Coordinates of C-alpha atoms in Angstrom, one line a residue:
L1 CA -3.8 19.2 -11.6
L2 CA -3.0 15.9 -13.3
G3 CA -4.7 12.5 -13.2
G4 CA -8.2 11.5 -12.1
G5 CA -9.7 12.5 -15.4
L6 CA -8.0 16.0 -15.2
G7 CA -5.8 15.7 -18.2
G8 CA -3.0 13.3 -17.0
S9 CA -2.4 9.9 -15.7
T10 CA -2.9 8.7 -12.1
R11 CA 0.9 8.0 -12.0
Q12 CA 1.6 11.7 -12.9
L13 CA -0.8 12.8 -10.1
W14 CA 0.9 10.5 -7.5
A15 CA 4.4 11.8 -8.6
S16 CA 3.2 15.4 -8.5
L17 CA 1.8 15.1 -5.0
G18 CA 4.7 12.9 -3.7
L19 CA 2.4 10.1 -2.6
E20 CA 4.7 7.3 -3.3
K21 CA 7.3 8.7 -0.9
L22 CA 4.6 9.4 1.7
N23 CA 3.2 5.9 1.5
H24 CA 6.6 4.3 1.7
E25 CA 7.6 6.3 4.8
L26 CA 4.3 5.7 6.6
A27 CA 4.6 2.0 6.0
Q28 CA 8.0 1.8 7.8
P29 CA 8.3 0.6 11.4
L30 CA 8.6 3.2 14.1
T31 CA 12.2 4.4 14.8
P32 CA 13.4 4.3 18.4
A33 CA 12.9 8.1 18.6
E34 CA 9.3 7.8 17.4
V35 CA 8.6 5.0 20.0
K36 CA 10.0 7.3 22.7
L37 CA 7.8 10.2 21.4
N38 CA 4.7 8.0 21.6
L39 CA 5.4 7.1 25.2
E40 CA 5.6 10.7 26.4
S41 CA 2.5 12.0 28.2
S42 CA 2.8 15.4 26.5
P43 CA 4.8 14.8 23.3
D44 CA 6.4 17.7 21.4
L45 CA 4.4 17.5 18.2
T46 CA 7.0 19.6 16.4
K47 CA 9.2 16.6 16.4
L48 CA 6.8 14.7 14.1
Q49 CA 7.7 14.3 10.5
T50 CA 5.7 16.6 8.2
Y51 CA 5.0 15.9 4.5
D52 CA 4.6 18.5 1.8
I53 CA 1.9 17.8 -0.7
K54 CA 2.2 20.3 -3.5
F55 CA -0.8 21.1 -5.7
V56 CA -0.1 22.4 -9.2
P57 CA -1.7 25.9 -9.6
A58 CA -4.2 26.4 -12.4
P59 CA -4.5 29.5 -14.5
L60 CA -7.0 32.1 -13.3
G61 CA -10.5 31.3 -14.5
S62 CA -9.9 27.6 -14.9
A63 CA -12.5 25.1 -13.8
K64 CA -12.2 24.2 -10.1
A65 CA -10.7 20.8 -9.3
V66 CA -11.7 18.7 -6.3
V67 CA -9.1 16.4 -4.7
S68 CA -10.3 13.7 -2.4
V69 CA -7.9 12.1 0.1
Q70 CA -8.6 8.6 1.4
L71 CA -6.5 7.6 4.4
C72 CA -6.4 4.1 5.8
N73 CA -4.9 2.9 9.1
P74 CA -4.0 -0.8 8.5
G75 CA -2.9 -1.2 12.2
F76 CA -4.9 -2.2 15.2
L77 CA -4.5 1.0 17.2
Q78 CA -7.0 3.8 16.9
T79 CA -5.7 6.9 15.2
S80 CA -6.7 10.2 13.6
F81 CA -5.4 12.2 10.7
E82 CA -5.4 15.9 10.1
I83 CA -4.5 17.9 7.0
H84 CA -3.5 21.5 7.3
Y85 CA -2.8 24.2 4.8
P86 CA 0.5 26.1 5.3
N87 CA -1.4 29.3 6.3
E88 CA -3.3 27.6 9.1
R89 CA -2.2 28.4 12.7
E90 CA -0.6 25.7 14.8
I91 CA -2.8 26.5 17.7
E92 CA -6.3 28.0 18.1
L93 CA -6.2 31.3 20.0
P94 CA -9.0 32.2 22.3
Q95 CA -11.3 35.0 21.1
W96 CA -9.9 37.4 23.7
A97 CA -6.3 36.8 22.7
D98 CA -4.6 39.7 20.9
E99 CA -2.8 38.5 17.7
G100 CA -0.9 41.7 17.1
E101 CA 2.5 42.8 18.3
P102 CA 2.6 44.6 21.7
T103 CA 2.5 48.4 21.4
M104 CA 4.8 50.8 23.4
E105 CA 1.9 51.3 25.9
Q106 CA 1.6 47.5 26.5

């Protein structure tokens, strides 16, 4: 990982994580499709733009790196942010739910 005292510049870190593009896109006014999505009572969240933030892997045995993310909502409406890893599920299954494929008996 670069920047933040980890062997590279902050500019390199921002480029590596794609933060300039992310900040630019989030600063844009909503498109008509985004406004329509916001007005729906049960919006389809799969229609939301996603952003890949790629972390550079370190060699096995390297010192651990901590990355802090500070998010700011400059608007007047209340909002919340979530960050998910690619291996996280989209929905939480109840404990009783079977995650496996159905067997011939089922």
